[in-house]
Coordinates of C-alpha atoms and ligand atoms in Angstrom, one line a residue:
M141 CA -86.9 -81.3 120.6
E142 CA -85.0 -81.5 123.9
K143 CA -81.3 -81.5 123.5
K144 CA -80.9 -84.8 125.3
T145 CA -83.4 -86.6 123.0
R146 CA -81.9 -85.0 120.0
N147 CA -78.4 -86.2 121.0
L148 CA -79.7 -89.6 121.6
I149 CA -81.3 -89.8 118.2
F150 CA -78.2 -88.5 116.6
G151 CA -76.1 -90.9 118.6
L152 CA -78.2 -93.9 117.4
F153 CA -78.0 -92.6 113.8
W154 CA -74.2 -92.3 113.9
M155 CA -74.0 -95.8 115.6
L156 CA -75.8 -97.2 112.6
L157 CA -73.5 -95.5 110.2
A158 CA -70.5 -96.5 112.2
S159 CA -71.4 -100.2 112.2
S160 CA -72.0 -100.1 108.4
N161 CA -68.5 -98.6 108.4
L162 CA -67.2 -101.6 110.2
C163 CA -68.3 -104.0 107.4
I164 CA -65.9 -102.4 105.0
D165 CA -63.0 -102.3 107.4
G166 CA -60.9 -104.3 105.0
L167 CA -60.9 -101.4 102.4
N168 CA -60.0 -98.8 105.0
I169 CA -56.3 -99.0 104.3
W170 CA -54.4 -95.7 104.5
P171 CA -52.6 -94.8 102.4
M172 CA -54.3 -96.8 99.6
P173 CA -51.9 -99.3 98.0
S174 CA -51.1 -99.3 94.2
S175 CA -53.1 -102.4 93.5
L176 CA -55.2 -104.8 95.7
K177 CA -57.5 -107.7 95.3
Y178 CA -59.5 -109.4 98.0
G179 CA -62.2 -112.0 98.7
A180 CA -64.9 -112.7 101.2
K181 CA -63.4 -115.2 103.7
T182 CA -62.5 -114.4 107.3
L183 CA -59.4 -115.8 108.8
Y184 CA -58.3 -115.8 112.4
L185 CA -54.9 -114.8 113.6
S186 CA -53.3 -117.8 115.3
K187 CA -52.4 -117.1 119.0
D188 CA -48.8 -118.0 118.1
F189 CA -48.8 -116.1 114.8
G190 CA -45.1 -116.1 113.9
L191 CA -42.5 -114.8 111.6
D192 CA -40.8 -117.1 109.2
T193 CA -37.8 -115.8 107.2
V194 CA -36.7 -119.0 105.4
G195 CA -35.5 -118.1 101.9
S196 CA -34.8 -114.5 102.7
K197 CA -31.3 -113.2 101.6
Y198 CA -31.5 -110.6 104.4
V199 CA -30.2 -111.9 107.7
D200 CA -31.6 -109.8 110.4
A201 CA -28.4 -109.2 112.3
S202 CA -29.7 -105.9 113.7
S203 CA -33.2 -107.5 114.6
T204 CA -34.9 -104.7 112.7
L205 CA -37.3 -107.1 111.0
K206 CA -37.9 -109.1 114.3
D207 CA -38.6 -105.9 116.2
A208 CA -41.0 -104.6 113.5
F209 CA -42.9 -107.9 113.6
Q210 CA -43.1 -107.6 117.4
R211 CA -44.4 -104.0 117.1
L212 CA -47.0 -105.3 114.5
L213 CA -48.2 -107.8 117.0
D214 CA -48.2 -105.2 119.8
I215 CA -50.4 -102.8 117.9
V216 CA -52.9 -105.3 116.7
E217 CA -53.0 -107.4 119.9
T218 CA -53.0 -104.7 122.6
A219 CA -56.1 -102.9 121.5
H220 CA -58.3 -105.4 123.3
A221 CA -57.7 -108.5 125.5
I222 CA -57.7 -111.6 123.3
D223 CA -59.4 -114.7 124.5
T224 CA -56.8 -117.3 123.9
N225 CA -59.4 -120.0 124.7
S226 CA -61.9 -118.8 122.2
T227 CA -64.0 -121.6 120.8
Y228 CA -63.8 -119.9 117.4
Y229 CA -60.2 -121.0 116.7
N230 CA -61.2 -123.1 113.8
P231 CA -57.9 -124.8 112.6
S232 CA -58.9 -124.6 108.9
L233 CA -59.3 -120.8 109.2
L234 CA -56.2 -120.1 111.2
L235 CA -53.6 -117.8 109.8
K236 CA -50.5 -119.4 111.2
G237 CA -47.9 -116.8 110.4
M238 CA -46.1 -114.7 107.9
R239 CA -43.3 -115.7 105.5
V240 CA -41.2 -112.7 104.8
V241 CA -38.9 -113.0 101.8
I242 CA -36.4 -110.1 101.3
S243 CA -34.1 -110.4 98.3
S244 CA -31.4 -107.9 99.3
P245 CA -29.1 -108.7 102.1
N246 CA -28.3 -104.9 102.4
D247 CA -30.0 -103.0 105.2
E248 CA -28.6 -99.5 104.2
L249 CA -31.4 -97.0 104.4
Q250 CA -30.7 -94.3 101.7
F251 CA -32.7 -92.0 99.4
G252 CA -34.2 -94.0 96.5
V253 CA -34.1 -97.4 98.3
D254 CA -36.7 -99.8 96.9
E255 CA -39.7 -99.6 99.1
S256 CA -42.0 -101.8 97.2
Y257 CA -43.6 -105.0 98.5
K258 CA -46.1 -107.7 97.7
L259 CA -48.4 -109.1 100.3
S260 CA -50.6 -112.1 99.8
I261 CA -52.9 -113.9 102.2
P262 CA -54.4 -117.0 100.8
S263 CA -57.8 -118.2 102.2
S264 CA -56.9 -121.8 102.5
G265 CA -53.8 -124.0 103.1
N266 CA -52.6 -126.4 105.6
P267 CA -51.6 -124.4 107.5
I268 CA -52.3 -120.9 106.1
Y269 CA -49.4 -118.5 105.8
A270 CA -49.3 -114.9 104.6
T271 CA -46.4 -114.1 102.3
L272 CA -44.6 -110.8 102.2
E273 CA -42.1 -110.4 99.5
A274 CA -39.9 -107.3 99.1
P275 CA -36.6 -106.4 97.4
T276 CA -35.4 -104.7 100.6
L277 CA -36.1 -104.7 104.3
Y278 CA -37.7 -101.3 104.0
G279 CA -40.4 -102.5 101.5
A280 CA -41.1 -105.3 104.0
L281 CA -41.6 -102.8 106.8
H282 CA -44.3 -101.0 104.7
G283 CA -45.9 -104.4 104.1
L284 CA -46.1 -105.1 107.8
Q285 CA -47.8 -101.7 108.2
T286 CA -50.4 -102.6 105.5
F287 CA -50.9 -106.0 107.2
S288 CA -51.6 -104.3 110.5
Q289 CA -54.5 -102.5 109.0
L290 CA -56.1 -105.7 107.8
C291 CA -56.3 -107.0 111.3
H292 CA -59.5 -106.4 113.4
F293 CA -60.6 -107.4 116.9
N294 CA -64.0 -109.2 116.8
F295 CA -66.1 -108.6 119.8
T296 CA -68.1 -111.8 119.4
T297 CA -65.2 -114.2 119.0
R298 CA -62.8 -112.0 121.0
I299 CA -59.9 -112.8 118.7
I300 CA -58.2 -111.0 115.8
E301 CA -59.5 -111.6 112.4
V302 CA -58.4 -110.8 108.9
R303 CA -61.5 -110.3 106.8
Q304 CA -62.0 -110.5 103.1
A305 CA -59.2 -113.1 102.4
P306 CA -57.7 -114.0 100.0
W307 CA -55.7 -110.8 99.7
N308 CA -53.3 -109.8 97.0
I309 CA -51.5 -106.5 97.4
I310 CA -48.8 -105.0 95.2
D311 CA -47.5 -101.7 96.4
Q312 CA -44.9 -99.1 96.0
P313 CA -44.5 -95.4 96.7
R314 CA -45.2 -92.7 94.0
F315 CA -42.5 -90.4 95.4
S316 CA -39.2 -91.4 97.0
Y317 CA -39.1 -88.4 99.4
R318 CA -42.1 -88.2 101.7
G319 CA -41.3 -85.8 104.5
L320 CA -42.5 -84.3 107.8
L321 CA -40.6 -81.3 109.3
I322 CA -40.4 -80.8 113.0
D323 CA -38.9 -77.7 114.6
T324 CA -37.0 -78.0 117.9
S325 CA -35.8 -74.5 118.1
R326 CA -39.1 -72.6 118.6
H327 CA -40.1 -75.3 121.3
Y328 CA -37.9 -78.0 122.6
Q329 CA -39.4 -81.5 121.9
P330 CA -38.4 -84.2 124.3
L331 CA -37.0 -87.5 122.8
P332 CA -40.2 -89.6 123.6
I333 CA -42.3 -87.1 121.8
I334 CA -40.1 -87.2 118.7
K335 CA -40.3 -91.1 118.8
N336 CA -44.1 -91.0 119.0
V337 CA -44.0 -88.7 115.8
I338 CA -41.7 -91.3 114.1
D339 CA -44.0 -94.1 115.1
A340 CA -47.0 -92.4 113.5
M341 CA -45.0 -91.5 110.4
A342 CA -44.3 -95.2 109.9
Y343 CA -48.1 -95.9 110.1
T344 CA -48.6 -93.4 107.2
K345 CA -45.5 -94.6 105.2
L346 CA -43.8 -91.2 105.4
N347 CA -40.0 -91.8 105.1
V348 CA -38.1 -88.5 105.9
L349 CA -38.1 -86.7 109.3
H350 CA -36.8 -83.3 108.4
W351 CA -35.3 -82.1 111.7
H352 CA -35.1 -78.4 111.9
I353 CA -32.9 -78.5 114.9
V354 CA -31.7 -74.9 115.5
D355 CA -33.0 -71.4 114.6
T356 CA -33.0 -67.9 115.9
Q357 CA -34.7 -68.7 119.2
S358 CA -32.7 -71.6 120.5
F359 CA -29.8 -73.9 119.8
P360 CA -30.6 -77.2 121.6
L361 CA -28.0 -79.6 120.0
E362 CA -24.6 -80.4 121.3
I363 CA -21.8 -79.7 118.8
P364 CA -18.7 -81.4 120.1
S365 CA -16.3 -79.2 117.9
Y366 CA -17.9 -76.0 119.2
P367 CA -19.1 -76.9 122.8
K368 CA -20.4 -73.4 123.5
L369 CA -23.1 -73.5 120.8
W370 CA -25.7 -75.1 122.9
N371 CA -25.3 -72.2 125.4
G372 CA -28.1 -71.0 123.0
A373 CA -30.5 -73.6 124.4
Y374 CA -33.6 -72.2 126.2
S375 CA -32.4 -73.9 129.4
P376 CA -29.7 -76.3 130.5
S377 CA -32.2 -79.2 130.2
E378 CA -33.8 -78.4 126.9
R379 CA -30.9 -79.9 125.0
Y380 CA -30.0 -83.0 122.9
T381 CA -26.6 -84.6 123.3
M382 CA -25.0 -85.9 120.1
A383 CA -25.8 -89.4 121.5
D384 CA -29.5 -88.3 121.7
A385 CA -29.4 -87.3 118.0
A386 CA -27.8 -90.7 117.1
E387 CA -30.6 -92.4 119.1
I388 CA -33.2 -90.5 117.0
V389 CA -31.4 -91.4 113.7
N390 CA -31.2 -95.1 114.7
Y391 CA -34.8 -95.2 116.0
A392 CA -36.1 -93.7 112.7
K393 CA -34.0 -96.0 110.6
R394 CA -35.4 -99.1 112.3
Q395 CA -38.8 -97.9 110.9
G396 CA -37.5 -97.1 107.4
I397 CA -37.3 -93.3 108.0
N398 CA -34.3 -91.2 107.2
V399 CA -33.5 -88.1 109.2
L400 CA -32.6 -84.9 107.4
A401 CA -30.7 -82.5 109.6
E402 CA -31.0 -78.8 108.9
L403 CA -28.5 -76.0 109.6
D404 CA -30.3 -72.9 108.5
V405 CA -27.7 -70.3 107.3
P406 CA -27.0 -67.4 107.2
G407 CA -30.4 -66.2 108.6
H408 CA -32.3 -67.8 111.4
A409 CA -29.1 -68.2 113.4
L410 CA -29.2 -65.6 116.2
S411 CA -29.0 -68.2 118.9
W412 CA -25.5 -69.4 117.7
G413 CA -24.0 -66.1 118.9
I414 CA -24.9 -66.7 122.6
G415 CA -22.0 -69.0 122.8
Y416 CA -19.9 -67.4 120.1
P417 CA -20.7 -63.6 119.9
S418 CA -18.2 -63.0 117.1
L419 CA -20.7 -64.8 114.8
W420 CA -22.9 -61.7 115.0
P421 CA -22.2 -58.7 112.9
S422 CA -22.6 -56.9 116.2
S423 CA -24.5 -57.4 119.4
D424 CA -27.1 -54.7 118.3
C425 CA -27.4 -56.2 114.9
P426 CA -27.0 -60.0 115.4
E427 CA -28.4 -61.5 112.2
P428 CA -27.5 -62.9 109.7
L429 CA -24.2 -64.6 110.6
D430 CA -21.2 -62.4 109.9
V431 CA -20.2 -63.1 106.3
S432 CA -17.0 -61.1 106.7
N433 CA -15.6 -63.3 109.5
E434 CA -13.7 -66.5 108.5
F435 CA -14.5 -68.0 111.9
T436 CA -18.2 -68.2 110.7
F437 CA -17.2 -70.7 107.9
K438 CA -14.7 -72.5 110.1
L439 CA -17.5 -73.1 112.6
I440 CA -19.9 -74.2 109.9
D441 CA -17.3 -76.7 108.7
G442 CA -16.9 -78.0 112.3
V443 CA -20.7 -78.4 112.7
L444 CA -21.1 -80.3 109.4
S445 CA -18.1 -82.4 110.2
D446 CA -19.9 -83.4 113.5
F447 CA -23.2 -83.8 111.7
S448 CA -21.6 -86.2 109.1
K449 CA -20.7 -88.6 111.9
V450 CA -24.3 -89.0 113.0
F451 CA -26.7 -87.8 110.3
N452 CA -25.9 -90.3 107.5
F453 CA -28.7 -89.3 105.1
K454 CA -27.3 -88.4 101.7
F455 CA -28.7 -84.9 102.1
V456 CA -28.2 -82.1 104.6
H457 CA -30.5 -79.0 104.6
L458 CA -28.7 -75.7 104.6
G459 CA -31.8 -73.4 104.9
G460 CA -30.9 -70.1 103.2
D461 CA -34.4 -68.6 103.6
E462 CA -35.6 -65.2 104.8
V463 CA -32.2 -63.6 104.8
D464 CA -32.4 -59.9 105.6
T465 CA -29.0 -58.5 104.8
S466 CA -29.5 -55.1 106.3
C467 CA -27.2 -55.8 109.3
W468 CA -24.4 -56.5 106.8
V469 CA -24.8 -53.1 105.3
M470 CA -25.3 -51.3 108.6
T471 CA -22.4 -52.8 110.5
P472 CA -19.1 -50.8 109.6
H473 CA -16.7 -53.7 109.6
V474 CA -18.9 -55.9 107.4
R475 CA -19.7 -53.0 105.1
K476 CA -16.0 -52.4 104.7
W477 CA -15.4 -56.1 103.8
L478 CA -18.2 -55.9 101.2
T479 CA -16.6 -52.9 99.6
K480 CA -13.2 -54.5 99.6
H481 CA -14.5 -57.6 97.9
G482 CA -16.7 -55.6 95.5
L483 CA -19.9 -57.4 96.6
N484 CA -23.3 -55.9 97.1
E485 CA -25.6 -57.4 99.8
T486 CA -27.3 -59.9 97.4
E487 CA -24.0 -61.1 96.0
A488 CA -22.7 -61.6 99.6
Y489 CA -25.8 -63.7 100.4
Q490 CA -25.0 -65.7 97.3
Y491 CA -21.4 -66.0 98.3
F492 CA -22.4 -67.2 101.7
V493 CA -24.9 -69.9 100.5
L494 CA -22.4 -71.2 97.8
R495 CA -19.5 -71.4 100.2
A496 CA -21.7 -73.3 102.8
Q497 CA -22.8 -75.6 100.0
Q498 CA -19.1 -76.4 99.2
I499 CA -18.4 -77.1 102.8
A500 CA -21.3 -79.6 102.9
I501 CA -20.2 -81.2 99.7
S502 CA -16.7 -81.7 101.2
H503 CA -18.3 -83.7 104.0
G504 CA -20.0 -85.9 101.5
Y505 CA -23.4 -84.4 101.4
E506 CA -25.8 -83.4 98.7
I507 CA -27.6 -80.2 99.6
I508 CA -31.2 -79.0 100.1
N509 CA -31.8 -75.2 100.3
W510 CA -35.0 -73.3 100.7
E511 CA -36.4 -71.8 97.5
E512 CA -35.1 -68.2 98.0
T513 CA -31.6 -69.4 97.1
F514 CA -33.0 -70.6 93.7
N515 CA -35.2 -67.5 93.2
N516 CA -32.2 -65.2 93.7
F517 CA -29.3 -67.1 92.0
G518 CA -30.7 -70.4 90.8
N519 CA -28.1 -70.8 88.0
K520 CA -25.2 -70.5 90.5
L521 CA -26.4 -73.3 92.9
S522 CA -24.4 -76.6 92.9
R523 CA -26.1 -79.1 90.6
K524 CA -26.3 -81.3 93.7
T525 CA -28.9 -78.9 95.1
V526 CA -32.5 -79.9 95.8
V527 CA -34.6 -76.7 95.9
H528 CA -37.2 -76.9 98.8
N529 CA -40.3 -74.9 97.8
W530 CA -42.3 -73.2 100.6
L531 CA -43.5 -69.7 99.4
G532 CA -46.3 -70.8 97.2
G533 CA -47.4 -72.9 94.2
G534 CA -45.9 -72.9 90.8
V535 CA -42.2 -73.0 92.0
A536 CA -41.5 -76.7 91.4
Q537 CA -42.4 -76.0 87.7
Q538 CA -39.6 -73.5 87.4
V539 CA -37.0 -75.5 89.4
V540 CA -37.4 -78.6 87.3
A541 CA -37.4 -76.6 84.1
A542 CA -34.0 -75.3 85.2
G543 CA -32.9 -79.0 85.6
L544 CA -32.7 -79.0 89.4
R545 CA -34.5 -81.4 91.8
C546 CA -37.4 -80.1 93.9
I547 CA -39.3 -80.9 97.2
V548 CA -42.8 -79.3 97.4
S549 CA -44.0 -77.7 100.6
N550 CA -46.0 -74.8 99.5
Q551 CA -47.2 -73.1 102.7
D552 CA -50.7 -72.3 101.5
K553 CA -51.4 -76.1 101.5
W554 CA -48.7 -78.1 103.3
Y555 CA -47.8 -76.0 106.5
L556 CA -49.3 -77.7 109.5
D557 CA -48.9 -74.6 111.7
H558 CA -51.5 -72.9 109.4
L559 CA -54.4 -74.2 111.4
D560 CA -57.0 -73.0 108.9
I561 CA -55.8 -75.3 106.3
T562 CA -58.1 -78.3 106.1
W563 CA -57.2 -81.9 105.6
Q564 CA -59.1 -81.7 102.3
Q565 CA -56.6 -79.0 101.1
F566 CA -53.7 -81.2 102.3
Y567 CA -55.1 -84.1 100.4
M568 CA -55.7 -82.2 97.1
N569 CA -52.2 -80.4 97.0
E570 CA -50.6 -82.0 93.9
P571 CA -46.7 -81.8 93.7
L572 CA -46.7 -82.2 89.9
T573 CA -49.2 -79.5 89.1
N574 CA -48.5 -78.0 85.7
I575 CA -45.4 -80.4 85.2
T576 CA -46.2 -82.5 82.1
N577 CA -42.7 -83.4 80.9
L578 CA -41.8 -86.9 82.2
Q579 CA -38.1 -86.1 82.7
Q580 CA -39.1 -82.9 84.6
Q581 CA -41.6 -84.9 86.7
K582 CA -38.9 -87.2 87.9
L583 CA -37.0 -84.2 89.3
V584 CA -39.8 -83.6 91.7
I585 CA -38.4 -86.1 94.3
G586 CA -41.4 -85.6 96.6
G587 CA -43.0 -83.4 99.1
E588 CA -43.0 -82.5 102.8
V589 CA -45.5 -81.2 105.3
C590 CA -44.0 -78.7 107.8
M591 CA -44.8 -78.6 111.5
W592 CA -43.2 -75.3 112.5
G593 CA -42.9 -75.1 116.3
E594 CA -44.0 -71.5 117.3
T595 CA -47.2 -72.9 118.9
V596 CA -46.5 -76.5 119.4
D597 CA -44.8 -78.4 122.2
G598 CA -45.2 -81.8 123.8
S599 CA -48.8 -80.8 124.7
D600 CA -50.2 -80.4 121.2
I601 CA -47.7 -81.6 118.5
E602 CA -49.5 -84.8 117.7
Q603 CA -53.0 -83.4 117.2
T604 CA -51.6 -80.6 115.1
I605 CA -49.8 -83.1 112.8
W606 CA -52.4 -85.7 112.5
P607 CA -54.6 -86.4 110.7
R608 CA -53.7 -83.7 108.2
A609 CA -50.2 -85.0 107.5
A610 CA -51.7 -88.4 106.8
A611 CA -53.9 -86.8 104.1
A612 CA -50.8 -85.5 102.4
A613 CA -49.1 -88.9 103.0
E614 CA -51.5 -90.6 100.7
R615 CA -51.0 -88.0 98.0
M616 CA -47.3 -88.8 98.1
W617 CA -47.6 -92.6 98.3
T618 CA -50.5 -93.6 96.2
P619 CA -50.4 -93.6 92.3
Y620 CA -52.0 -90.6 90.8
D621 CA -54.8 -92.4 89.1
K622 CA -55.8 -94.0 92.4
L623 CA -56.1 -90.7 94.3
A624 CA -59.5 -89.3 94.9
K625 CA -60.5 -86.5 92.6
D626 CA -62.8 -85.2 95.3
P627 CA -61.8 -85.5 98.9
R628 CA -65.3 -86.5 99.9
Q629 CA -64.6 -89.9 98.4
V630 CA -62.0 -90.6 101.1
T631 CA -63.5 -88.9 104.2
G632 CA -64.8 -92.2 105.5
R633 CA -61.5 -93.9 105.0
L634 CA -59.4 -91.1 106.6
S635 CA -61.9 -90.9 109.5
H636 CA -61.3 -94.6 110.0
F637 CA -57.6 -94.1 109.9
R638 CA -57.8 -91.2 112.4
C639 CA -59.6 -93.4 114.8
L640 CA -57.1 -96.2 114.3
L641 CA -54.3 -93.6 115.2
N642 CA -56.3 -92.8 118.4
Q643 CA -56.7 -96.5 119.2
R644 CA -52.9 -96.8 118.8
G645 CA -52.4 -94.0 121.3
V646 CA -51.7 -91.2 118.8
A647 CA -53.5 -88.0 119.7
A648 CA -54.9 -87.4 116.1
A649 CA -57.4 -84.6 116.0
P650 CA -61.0 -84.9 114.6
L651 CA -61.4 -84.3 110.8
T652 CA -63.9 -81.6 111.3
G653 CA -62.9 -78.1 112.3
R654 CA -59.5 -76.4 112.1
G655 CA -56.2 -78.2 112.5
R656 CA -56.0 -79.7 116.0
A657 CA -59.6 -78.8 116.9
A658 CA -61.2 -80.7 119.8
P659 CA -64.4 -82.8 119.2
E660 CA -67.5 -80.5 119.0
E661 CA -70.1 -82.8 120.5
P662 CA -70.8 -86.3 121.7
G663 CA -70.6 -88.9 119.1
S664 CA -68.7 -91.8 117.4
C665 CA -65.0 -91.2 116.6
Y666 CA -65.9 -92.2 113.0
K667 CA -68.2 -89.1 112.6
Q668 CA -65.9 -86.3 113.9
Ligands
LIG107 C1 -57.8 -120.5 129.3 O1 -57.9 -121.8 129.8 C2 -56.9 -122.1 130.8 C3 -57.1 -123.6 131.1 O2 -58.4 -124.0 131.1 C4 -57.1 -121.2 132.0 O3 -56.1 -121.5 132.9 C5 -56.9 -119.8 131.6 O4 -57.2 -118.9 132.7 C6 -57.9 -119.4 130.4 N1 -57.7 -118.1 129.9 C7 -58.6 -117.2 129.8 C8 -58.1 -115.9 129.1 O5 -59.8 -117.4 130.0
LIG108 C1 -67.4 -111.5 114.4 O1 -67.5 -112.8 114.4 C2 -68.8 -113.4 114.4 C3 -68.7 -114.9 114.5 O2 -67.9 -115.5 113.6 C4 -69.4 -113.0 113.0 O3 -70.7 -113.5 112.8 C5 -69.4 -111.5 112.8 O4 -69.8 -111.0 111.5 C6 -68.0 -110.9 113.0 N1 -68.1 -109.5 113.2 C7 -67.6 -108.7 112.2 C8 -67.8 -107.2 112.5 O5 -67.1 -109.1 111.2
LIG109 C1 -26.1 -56.5 93.0 O1 -25.3 -56.6 91.9 C2 -25.9 -57.3 90.8 C3 -24.9 -57.4 89.7 O2 -23.9 -58.3 90.0 C4 -27.1 -56.6 90.3 O3 -27.8 -57.3 89.4 C5 -28.1 -56.4 91.5 O4 -29.2 -55.6 91.2 C6 -27.4 -55.8 92.7 N1 -28.2 -55.8 93.9 C7 -28.4 -54.8 94.7 C8 -29.3 -55.1 95.9 O5 -27.8 -53.8 94.6
LIG110 C1 -51.2 -74.1 86.6 O1 -51.5 -73.6 85.4 C2 -52.8 -73.0 85.4 C3 -53.1 -72.6 83.9 O2 -52.0 -72.0 83.4 C4 -52.8 -71.8 86.3 O3 -54.1 -71.1 86.3 C5 -52.4 -72.2 87.7 O4 -52.2 -71.1 88.5 C6 -51.1 -73.0 87.7 N1 -50.9 -73.6 89.0 C7 -49.8 -73.4 89.7 C8 -49.8 -74.0 91.1 O5 -48.8 -72.8 89.2

């Protein structure tokens, strides 16, 4: 068959499949809610669809809810030009607005905040109002995201419709910690890029942006107490002021997302010594940070003091991974110090990590450390430690058996920079594997997908993160018994969500092929 004809036939075939897909749009919610019921009636979004907060104990002084509602309208209304004169505006089918009832006046966003919500859309009324009830503002924000996925532009009527009313959705997350790591040391990520990532996180109900700010390669962040640290930036312009960091924290908070700042010590810190060379054991052997120098700990104290003014999440991440201590042994003044204190290199690594933990605790933080700290001296770690798994599977099991909390990020399944890991593997990675004891299960506070930055900058970060991070987001949000046992059961729904991300301006990659692959041939978005 001639290629052109074959493509045409394929095209028609996929068009048919895609249109059959459209009929079940209402069930294409991602991530899938805990419980949902729906009917068969179509409602139309009124052209003055409004927000009503009567009865809410939350007074929206910060306009967070008002802005979130406006964002909802923007994402559902800007996809196509709406015909405000459409003859289809039947008054008895008009969805006039949404009543949002939030029971807590408090808008503090903290780990463990109640993120549940109930959304109901009746199919009749005079006029018809959707009702969104939530204990907190942050549950309500998730409810708005779900609602946005029930809205569809109809090309006949040219208005937005909500199909399959009446709707009753009751929803809450499975895990309290649902993270995504970005790395601004291997490549600088401009503020608008980070904000785009945050927007798409909100679409998928992820709630922690783990900001791996600095590392060996560059130190882009301003630290007011030690103003020469950002001499380690790649260039004078590839930097964040503390006000930029505060802007990111605030922008994320308004979408229900906490920012977890990371200071990875004592390894991964070479760039610190560009501004303060005495942090290096020596200029020939510059990593890890000099454990024998009191200035090292004084500086960490200053950095965490500055952090605590801006990064107000309960946790700070202190790294502690991949520490090669050979420079400590090879540098005469450090070796002398080790001998004097009767420490071998492993003990010195432990000394460093525990001392950094105490500094963080003195600034009001609880700590997250990468798993090597647990693997080497787990019983010495502060009980406030959350162990962050990455090396492989089976670690969470050991961490929670030792009574510590754990975040799961096993690199064989949840590292986004591993382009050969498919969305199916992201979807199927189960944080509670082999953990059956209920008390121990509760110690797994959640999981995190990691977008290490060696090969991502503003040109490709979105398509490397999405849609694979969304696959993991459903694993972390949706109750276990509602998750697909076979990823093929959710291919259509994820593919629909990926196209929705594209429609909202997010450069999510096709489902087929490796991470961030381009489409392979002509065809519908729903079939790639
Ligand atoms: C709707 O009708 C009004 C009044 O007839 C007209 O001015 C306006 O241009 C129309 N809008 C659209 C989008 O057709
Ligand atoms: C769009 O609206 C028309 C007219 O009400 C209806 O017949 C059609 O089924 C709608 N399209 C979809 C995809 O629901
Ligand atoms: C360091 O000392 C501890 C005992 O405190 C010992 O168990 C460990 O094997 C030693 N490590 C090295 C690398 O010598
Ligand atoms: C879970 O346990 C099974 C059976 O003991 C084992 O084969 C598997 O490797 C374990 N999985 C992990 C991730 O530890």
